C-alpha cells in the first residue's frame, strides 16, 4: 500500500508532466490534449492582461493565437510545489506577427484532485536584466 510520501511524489510528477506537456502543445501547435490539462471551468490569466474563463475560451485563444504566431521556446527553469499549487519558473520566446520576443516568467498553478489545472496565473519579467549598482 503506497504511503503518503509516495502519493505526494507521484502527484508532483504528474503535475510537472501536465505543465511540460502543456508548454510543448504550444511549440507543436497542437491543441488536441488541452481538455486533458484543464478543467472545464479553468480560469487562466495571462501575464499581460487577458483572462480566459472556461476551456472553450482556452481553445479559441489557442486557435486564434497560432494563426499569427509560433512559440519558438518555452522551457522550464524550476518547479516549486505547495499542496495543490505549483509554481513554475520559465523562459518563453515566440514569433508573433513577425516580431520575435522573449521573456522570463512564473506561473502559479492550482490543480484539482485529478491533477488538472483549475487556475493558472502568469507573471512576466523582461528578458534583459541590468545591474545599476554593479562595480
Short mmCIF file of N, CA and C in Angstrom, two decimals:
data_model
loop_
_atom_site.label_atom_id
_atom_site.label_comp_id
_atom_site.label_asym_id
_atom_site.label_seq_id
_atom_site.Cartn_x
_atom_site.Cartn_y
_atom_site.Cartn_z
N UNK A 1 0.85 -1.19 0.00
CA UNK A 1 0.00 0.00 0.00
C UNK A 1 0.89 1.25 0.00
N UNK A 2 0.66 2.17 -0.95
CA UNK A 2 1.51 3.35 -1.03
C UNK A 2 1.30 4.26 0.18
N UNK A 3 2.39 4.82 0.68
CA UNK A 3 2.26 5.73 1.80
C UNK A 3 2.05 7.16 1.30
N UNK A 4 1.83 8.09 2.22
CA UNK A 4 1.52 9.47 1.85
C UNK A 4 2.68 10.11 1.09
N UNK A 5 3.91 9.83 1.48
CA UNK A 5 5.07 10.41 0.81
C UNK A 5 5.14 9.97 -0.66
N UNK A 6 4.91 8.67 -0.89
CA UNK A 6 4.90 8.17 -2.28
C UNK A 6 3.78 8.82 -3.09
N UNK A 7 2.62 8.98 -2.47
CA UNK A 7 1.49 9.63 -3.14
C UNK A 7 1.85 11.06 -3.55
N UNK A 8 2.51 11.80 -2.66
CA UNK A 8 2.90 13.18 -2.96
C UNK A 8 3.91 13.24 -4.10
N UNK A 9 4.84 12.32 -4.11
CA UNK A 9 5.85 12.28 -5.18
C UNK A 9 5.17 12.00 -6.52
N UNK A 10 4.26 11.06 -6.54
CA UNK A 10 3.55 10.71 -7.77
C UNK A 10 2.71 11.90 -8.25
N UNK A 11 2.02 12.58 -7.32
CA UNK A 11 1.20 13.74 -7.68
C UNK A 11 2.08 14.86 -8.23
N UNK A 12 3.22 15.11 -7.61
CA UNK A 12 4.13 16.16 -8.09
C UNK A 12 4.63 15.84 -9.50
N UNK A 13 5.01 14.60 -9.72
CA UNK A 13 5.49 14.20 -11.05
C UNK A 13 4.39 14.36 -12.10
N UNK A 14 3.17 13.99 -11.73
CA UNK A 14 2.04 14.11 -12.66
C UNK A 14 1.77 15.57 -13.00
N UNK A 15 1.85 16.45 -12.02
CA UNK A 15 1.60 17.88 -12.25
C UNK A 15 2.70 18.49 -13.11
N UNK A 16 3.94 18.11 -12.85
CA UNK A 16 5.04 18.61 -13.67
C UNK A 16 4.88 18.16 -15.12
N UNK A 17 4.44 16.94 -15.31
CA UNK A 17 4.24 16.43 -16.67
C UNK A 17 3.12 17.19 -17.38
N UNK A 18 2.05 17.51 -16.66
CA UNK A 18 0.96 18.29 -17.26
C UNK A 18 1.50 19.62 -17.77
N UNK A 19 2.30 20.30 -16.96
CA UNK A 19 2.85 21.60 -17.36
C UNK A 19 3.80 21.44 -18.55
N UNK A 20 4.69 20.45 -18.48
CA UNK A 20 5.62 20.22 -19.60
C UNK A 20 4.87 19.93 -20.89
N UNK A 21 3.86 19.07 -20.80
CA UNK A 21 3.07 18.73 -21.99
C UNK A 21 2.28 19.94 -22.50
N UNK A 22 1.75 20.73 -21.58
CA UNK A 22 1.02 21.93 -21.99
C UNK A 22 1.94 22.90 -22.73
N UNK A 23 3.11 23.18 -22.19
CA UNK A 23 4.06 24.08 -22.85
C UNK A 23 4.42 23.53 -24.23
N UNK A 24 4.66 22.23 -24.32
CA UNK A 24 5.00 21.61 -25.60
C UNK A 24 3.86 21.70 -26.61
N UNK A 25 2.62 21.70 -26.14
CA UNK A 25 1.49 21.81 -27.06
C UNK A 25 1.56 23.12 -27.84
N UNK A 26 2.07 24.18 -27.23
CA UNK A 26 2.23 25.45 -27.93
C UNK A 26 3.34 25.36 -28.97
N UNK A 27 4.43 24.75 -28.61
CA UNK A 27 5.56 24.60 -29.55
C UNK A 27 5.13 23.75 -30.74
N UNK A 28 4.40 22.69 -30.47
CA UNK A 28 3.95 21.77 -31.51
C UNK A 28 2.69 22.25 -32.24
N UNK A 29 2.07 23.33 -31.72
CA UNK A 29 0.84 23.89 -32.30
C UNK A 29 -0.29 22.85 -32.30
N UNK A 30 -0.40 22.13 -31.19
CA UNK A 30 -1.34 21.01 -31.08
C UNK A 30 -2.24 21.21 -29.87
N UNK A 31 -3.50 21.52 -30.11
CA UNK A 31 -4.45 21.75 -29.01
C UNK A 31 -5.25 20.50 -28.64
N UNK A 32 -4.93 19.36 -29.21
CA UNK A 32 -5.75 18.16 -29.06
C UNK A 32 -5.87 17.65 -27.62
N UNK A 33 -4.94 18.00 -26.76
CA UNK A 33 -4.99 17.48 -25.39
C UNK A 33 -5.28 18.55 -24.34
N UNK A 34 -5.62 19.75 -24.76
CA UNK A 34 -5.89 20.81 -23.79
C UNK A 34 -7.01 20.44 -22.84
N UNK A 35 -8.01 19.71 -23.33
CA UNK A 35 -9.10 19.25 -22.45
C UNK A 35 -8.61 18.34 -21.34
N UNK A 36 -7.49 17.68 -21.56
CA UNK A 36 -6.92 16.80 -20.54
C UNK A 36 -6.14 17.58 -19.49
N UNK A 37 -5.60 18.73 -19.86
CA UNK A 37 -4.77 19.52 -18.94
C UNK A 37 -5.58 20.43 -18.04
N UNK A 38 -6.73 20.91 -18.55
CA UNK A 38 -7.52 21.91 -17.84
C UNK A 38 -8.90 21.38 -17.47
N UNK A 39 -9.45 21.91 -16.38
CA UNK A 39 -10.83 21.61 -16.03
C UNK A 39 -11.74 22.43 -16.96
N UNK A 40 -13.00 22.05 -17.02
CA UNK A 40 -13.95 22.74 -17.89
C UNK A 40 -14.10 24.21 -17.51
N UNK A 41 -13.97 24.51 -16.20
CA UNK A 41 -14.17 25.88 -15.72
C UNK A 41 -12.86 26.59 -15.38
N UNK A 42 -11.78 26.23 -16.08
CA UNK A 42 -10.47 26.85 -15.89
C UNK A 42 -10.56 28.38 -15.91
N UNK A 43 -9.77 29.01 -15.05
CA UNK A 43 -9.56 30.46 -15.11
C UNK A 43 -8.08 30.65 -15.38
N UNK A 44 -7.76 31.32 -16.48
CA UNK A 44 -6.38 31.47 -16.95
C UNK A 44 -6.10 32.95 -17.15
N UNK A 45 -5.15 33.49 -16.40
CA UNK A 45 -4.77 34.90 -16.52
C UNK A 45 -3.39 35.00 -17.15
N UNK A 46 -3.33 35.63 -18.33
CA UNK A 46 -2.04 35.83 -18.99
C UNK A 46 -1.29 36.97 -18.32
N UNK A 47 0.02 36.97 -18.50
CA UNK A 47 0.88 37.92 -17.81
C UNK A 47 0.70 39.36 -18.26
N UNK A 48 0.12 39.60 -19.41
CA UNK A 48 -0.03 40.96 -19.88
C UNK A 48 -1.49 41.43 -19.89
N UNK A 49 -2.39 40.69 -19.22
CA UNK A 49 -3.73 41.19 -19.02
C UNK A 49 -4.91 40.31 -19.38
N UNK A 50 -4.92 39.64 -20.55
CA UNK A 50 -6.10 38.86 -20.90
C UNK A 50 -6.39 37.74 -19.90
N UNK A 51 -7.67 37.47 -19.70
CA UNK A 51 -8.08 36.38 -18.82
C UNK A 51 -9.14 35.56 -19.54
N UNK A 52 -9.00 34.25 -19.43
CA UNK A 52 -9.91 33.33 -20.12
C UNK A 52 -10.66 32.51 -19.08
N UNK A 53 -11.95 32.36 -19.30
CA UNK A 53 -12.82 31.63 -18.39
C UNK A 53 -13.44 30.45 -19.13
N UNK A 54 -13.04 29.26 -18.76
CA UNK A 54 -13.59 28.05 -19.36
C UNK A 54 -12.71 27.51 -20.48
N UNK A 55 -12.76 26.19 -20.63
CA UNK A 55 -11.93 25.52 -21.64
C UNK A 55 -12.29 25.99 -23.04
N UNK A 56 -13.54 26.33 -23.29
CA UNK A 56 -13.93 26.81 -24.63
C UNK A 56 -13.17 28.08 -25.00
N UNK A 57 -12.95 28.97 -24.03
CA UNK A 57 -12.18 30.18 -24.32
C UNK A 57 -10.69 29.87 -24.51
N UNK A 58 -10.17 28.90 -23.77
CA UNK A 58 -8.77 28.49 -23.95
C UNK A 58 -8.58 27.95 -25.36
N UNK A 59 -9.48 27.11 -25.80
CA UNK A 59 -9.38 26.53 -27.14
C UNK A 59 -9.48 27.61 -28.22
N UNK A 60 -10.36 28.58 -28.04
CA UNK A 60 -10.50 29.67 -29.00
C UNK A 60 -9.23 30.52 -29.04
N UNK A 61 -8.70 30.85 -27.86
CA UNK A 61 -7.46 31.63 -27.76
C UNK A 61 -6.32 30.92 -28.47
N UNK A 62 -6.16 29.64 -28.20
CA UNK A 62 -5.09 28.86 -28.83
C UNK A 62 -5.22 28.91 -30.35
N UNK A 63 -6.41 28.65 -30.84
CA UNK A 63 -6.67 28.64 -32.28
C UNK A 63 -6.38 30.00 -32.91
N UNK A 64 -6.84 31.06 -32.27
CA UNK A 64 -6.62 32.40 -32.79
C UNK A 64 -5.14 32.78 -32.74
N UNK A 65 -4.47 32.45 -31.65
CA UNK A 65 -3.07 32.85 -31.47
C UNK A 65 -2.16 32.21 -32.51
N UNK A 66 -2.32 30.92 -32.76
CA UNK A 66 -1.40 30.24 -33.67
C UNK A 66 -1.60 30.66 -35.14
N UNK A 67 -2.67 31.38 -35.43
CA UNK A 67 -2.84 31.92 -36.79
C UNK A 67 -1.80 33.01 -37.07
N UNK A 68 -1.37 33.70 -36.03
CA UNK A 68 -0.46 34.84 -36.18
C UNK A 68 0.92 34.61 -35.58
N UNK A 69 1.10 33.49 -34.90
CA UNK A 69 2.37 33.32 -34.21
C UNK A 69 2.78 31.88 -34.03
N UNK A 70 4.00 31.74 -33.55
CA UNK A 70 4.51 30.42 -33.19
C UNK A 70 5.41 30.56 -31.97
N UNK A 71 5.34 29.58 -31.10
CA UNK A 71 6.19 29.56 -29.92
C UNK A 71 7.50 28.90 -30.34
N UNK A 72 8.59 29.61 -30.14
CA UNK A 72 9.90 29.12 -30.52
C UNK A 72 10.56 28.33 -29.38
N UNK A 73 10.37 28.82 -28.16
CA UNK A 73 10.90 28.15 -26.97
C UNK A 73 9.94 28.40 -25.81
N UNK A 74 9.80 27.42 -24.97
CA UNK A 74 9.10 27.61 -23.69
C UNK A 74 9.65 26.55 -22.77
N UNK A 75 10.73 26.89 -22.10
CA UNK A 75 11.37 25.88 -21.26
C UNK A 75 11.27 26.22 -19.79
N UNK A 76 11.28 25.19 -19.02
CA UNK A 76 11.08 25.28 -17.57
C UNK A 76 12.43 25.37 -16.88
N UNK A 77 12.53 26.33 -15.97
CA UNK A 77 13.74 26.50 -15.17
C UNK A 77 13.64 25.73 -13.85
N UNK A 78 12.46 25.79 -13.24
CA UNK A 78 12.27 25.06 -11.98
C UNK A 78 10.80 24.97 -11.61
N UNK A 79 10.51 24.00 -10.75
CA UNK A 79 9.19 23.82 -10.16
C UNK A 79 9.30 24.00 -8.65
N UNK A 80 8.28 24.58 -8.05
CA UNK A 80 8.17 24.68 -6.60
C UNK A 80 6.76 24.20 -6.25
N UNK A 81 6.68 23.19 -5.38
CA UNK A 81 5.39 22.59 -5.02
C UNK A 81 4.93 23.06 -3.64
N UNK A 82 3.62 23.28 -3.51
CA UNK A 82 3.00 23.57 -2.22
C UNK A 82 1.57 23.06 -2.27
N UNK A 83 1.32 21.96 -1.57
CA UNK A 83 -0.02 21.35 -1.55
C UNK A 83 -0.51 21.14 -2.98
N UNK A 84 -1.68 21.70 -3.33
CA UNK A 84 -2.21 21.51 -4.68
C UNK A 84 -1.78 22.63 -5.64
N UNK A 85 -0.80 23.43 -5.21
CA UNK A 85 -0.28 24.53 -6.02
C UNK A 85 1.11 24.19 -6.55
N UNK A 86 1.40 24.75 -7.70
CA UNK A 86 2.70 24.57 -8.33
C UNK A 86 3.15 25.92 -8.86
N UNK A 87 4.37 26.29 -8.56
CA UNK A 87 4.97 27.48 -9.15
C UNK A 87 5.96 26.99 -10.19
N UNK A 88 5.87 27.55 -11.37
CA UNK A 88 6.74 27.15 -12.48
C UNK A 88 7.49 28.39 -12.95
N UNK A 89 8.82 28.34 -12.88
CA UNK A 89 9.63 29.41 -13.45
C UNK A 89 10.05 28.97 -14.84
N UNK A 90 9.92 29.88 -15.83
CA UNK A 90 10.14 29.51 -17.21
C UNK A 90 10.69 30.65 -18.05
N UNK A 91 11.14 30.30 -19.26
CA UNK A 91 11.51 31.28 -20.28
C UNK A 91 10.66 30.99 -21.51
N UNK A 92 10.12 32.06 -22.11
CA UNK A 92 9.23 31.96 -23.25
C UNK A 92 9.76 32.83 -24.38
N UNK A 93 9.76 32.29 -25.60
CA UNK A 93 10.17 33.04 -26.78
C UNK A 93 9.24 32.69 -27.92
N UNK A 94 8.76 33.73 -28.62
CA UNK A 94 7.83 33.49 -29.71
C UNK A 94 8.09 34.42 -30.88
N UNK A 95 7.49 34.08 -31.99
CA UNK A 95 7.44 34.93 -33.16
C UNK A 95 5.96 35.21 -33.38
N UNK A 96 5.53 36.41 -33.05
CA UNK A 96 4.12 36.77 -33.19
C UNK A 96 4.01 37.96 -34.13
N UNK A 97 3.25 37.78 -35.20
CA UNK A 97 3.09 38.79 -36.23
C UNK A 97 4.45 39.30 -36.70
N UNK A 98 5.36 38.34 -36.95
CA UNK A 98 6.71 38.57 -37.47
C UNK A 98 7.59 39.39 -36.52
N UNK A 99 7.25 39.38 -35.24
CA UNK A 99 8.02 40.07 -34.21
C UNK A 99 8.50 39.03 -33.20
N UNK A 100 9.81 38.88 -33.08
CA UNK A 100 10.35 37.91 -32.12
C UNK A 100 10.52 38.59 -30.77
N UNK A 101 10.04 37.91 -29.73
CA UNK A 101 10.10 38.45 -28.38
C UNK A 101 10.30 37.29 -27.40
N UNK A 102 10.96 37.58 -26.31
CA UNK A 102 11.15 36.58 -25.28
C UNK A 102 11.14 37.23 -23.91
N UNK A 103 10.76 36.45 -22.91
CA UNK A 103 10.75 36.97 -21.54
C UNK A 103 10.76 35.81 -20.55
N UNK A 104 11.21 36.13 -19.34
CA UNK A 104 11.14 35.19 -18.24
C UNK A 104 9.77 35.29 -17.60
N UNK A 105 9.33 34.21 -16.97
CA UNK A 105 8.03 34.25 -16.33
C UNK A 105 7.87 33.21 -15.24
N UNK A 106 6.80 33.40 -14.52
CA UNK A 106 6.40 32.46 -13.46
C UNK A 106 4.91 32.23 -13.61
N UNK A 107 4.49 30.99 -13.44
CA UNK A 107 3.07 30.66 -13.40
C UNK A 107 2.74 30.09 -12.03
N UNK A 108 1.64 30.56 -11.47
CA UNK A 108 1.06 29.98 -10.26
C UNK A 108 -0.08 29.10 -10.74
N UNK A 109 0.01 27.82 -10.44
CA UNK A 109 -0.94 26.86 -10.99
C UNK A 109 -1.62 26.09 -9.86
N UNK A 110 -2.94 26.06 -9.88
CA UNK A 110 -3.70 25.29 -8.90
C UNK A 110 -4.31 24.09 -9.62
N UNK A 111 -4.16 22.92 -9.01
CA UNK A 111 -4.66 21.68 -9.59
C UNK A 111 -5.83 21.13 -8.78
N UNK A 112 -6.68 20.35 -9.46
CA UNK A 112 -7.73 19.62 -8.75
C UNK A 112 -7.19 18.26 -8.32
N UNK A 113 -8.04 17.43 -7.75
CA UNK A 113 -7.60 16.12 -7.24
C UNK A 113 -7.17 15.17 -8.36
N UNK A 114 -7.58 15.46 -9.60
CA UNK A 114 -7.21 14.63 -10.74
C UNK A 114 -6.01 15.20 -11.50
N UNK A 115 -5.32 16.17 -10.88
CA UNK A 115 -4.15 16.82 -11.46
C UNK A 115 -4.45 17.54 -12.76
N UNK A 116 -5.63 18.14 -12.81
CA UNK A 116 -6.00 19.00 -13.93
C UNK A 116 -5.95 20.44 -13.42
N UNK A 117 -5.61 21.36 -14.29
CA UNK A 117 -5.42 22.75 -13.91
C UNK A 117 -6.77 23.45 -13.74
N UNK A 118 -6.94 24.08 -12.57
CA UNK A 118 -8.17 24.80 -12.23
C UNK A 118 -7.96 26.30 -12.43
N UNK A 119 -6.80 26.78 -11.98
CA UNK A 119 -6.45 28.20 -12.09
C UNK A 119 -4.99 28.28 -12.50
N UNK A 120 -4.70 29.18 -13.46
CA UNK A 120 -3.33 29.43 -13.86
C UNK A 120 -3.16 30.94 -14.01
N UNK A 121 -2.17 31.49 -13.30
CA UNK A 121 -1.87 32.92 -13.36
C UNK A 121 -0.41 33.08 -13.77
N UNK A 122 -0.18 33.83 -14.85
CA UNK A 122 1.17 34.07 -15.35
C UNK A 122 1.66 35.46 -14.93
N UNK A 123 2.98 35.55 -14.69
CA UNK A 123 3.65 36.81 -14.40
C UNK A 123 4.93 36.84 -15.21
N UNK A 124 5.28 38.01 -15.75
CA UNK A 124 6.46 38.07 -16.60
C UNK A 124 7.49 39.06 -16.07
N UNK A 125 8.73 38.82 -16.49
CA UNK A 125 9.85 39.70 -16.21
C UNK A 125 10.57 39.92 -17.53
N UNK A 126 11.02 41.11 -17.77
CA UNK A 126 11.74 41.39 -19.01
C UNK A 126 12.93 40.46 -19.15
N UNK A 127 13.19 40.06 -20.40
CA UNK A 127 14.30 39.14 -20.67
C UNK A 127 15.64 39.79 -20.36
N UNK A 128 15.81 41.04 -20.71
CA UNK A 128 17.08 41.70 -20.49
C UNK A 128 17.09 42.32 -19.10
N UNK A 129 18.05 41.89 -18.31
CA UNK A 129 18.22 42.44 -16.96
C UNK A 129 19.45 43.34 -16.97
N UNK A 130 19.46 44.31 -16.11
CA UNK A 130 20.63 45.17 -15.98
C UNK A 130 20.96 45.33 -14.51
N UNK A 131 22.15 45.80 -14.25
CA UNK A 131 22.69 45.85 -12.90
C UNK A 131 23.14 47.28 -12.60
N UNK A 132 22.24 48.11 -12.08
CA UNK A 132 22.56 49.53 -11.91
C UNK A 132 23.65 49.80 -10.87
N UNK A 133 23.94 48.87 -10.00
CA UNK A 133 24.93 49.12 -8.95
C UNK A 133 26.15 48.24 -9.05
N UNK A 134 26.31 47.60 -10.21
CA UNK A 134 27.46 46.74 -10.41
C UNK A 134 28.72 47.59 -10.57
N UNK A 135 29.78 47.16 -9.92
CA UNK A 135 31.06 47.90 -9.98
C UNK A 135 31.90 47.38 -11.13
#
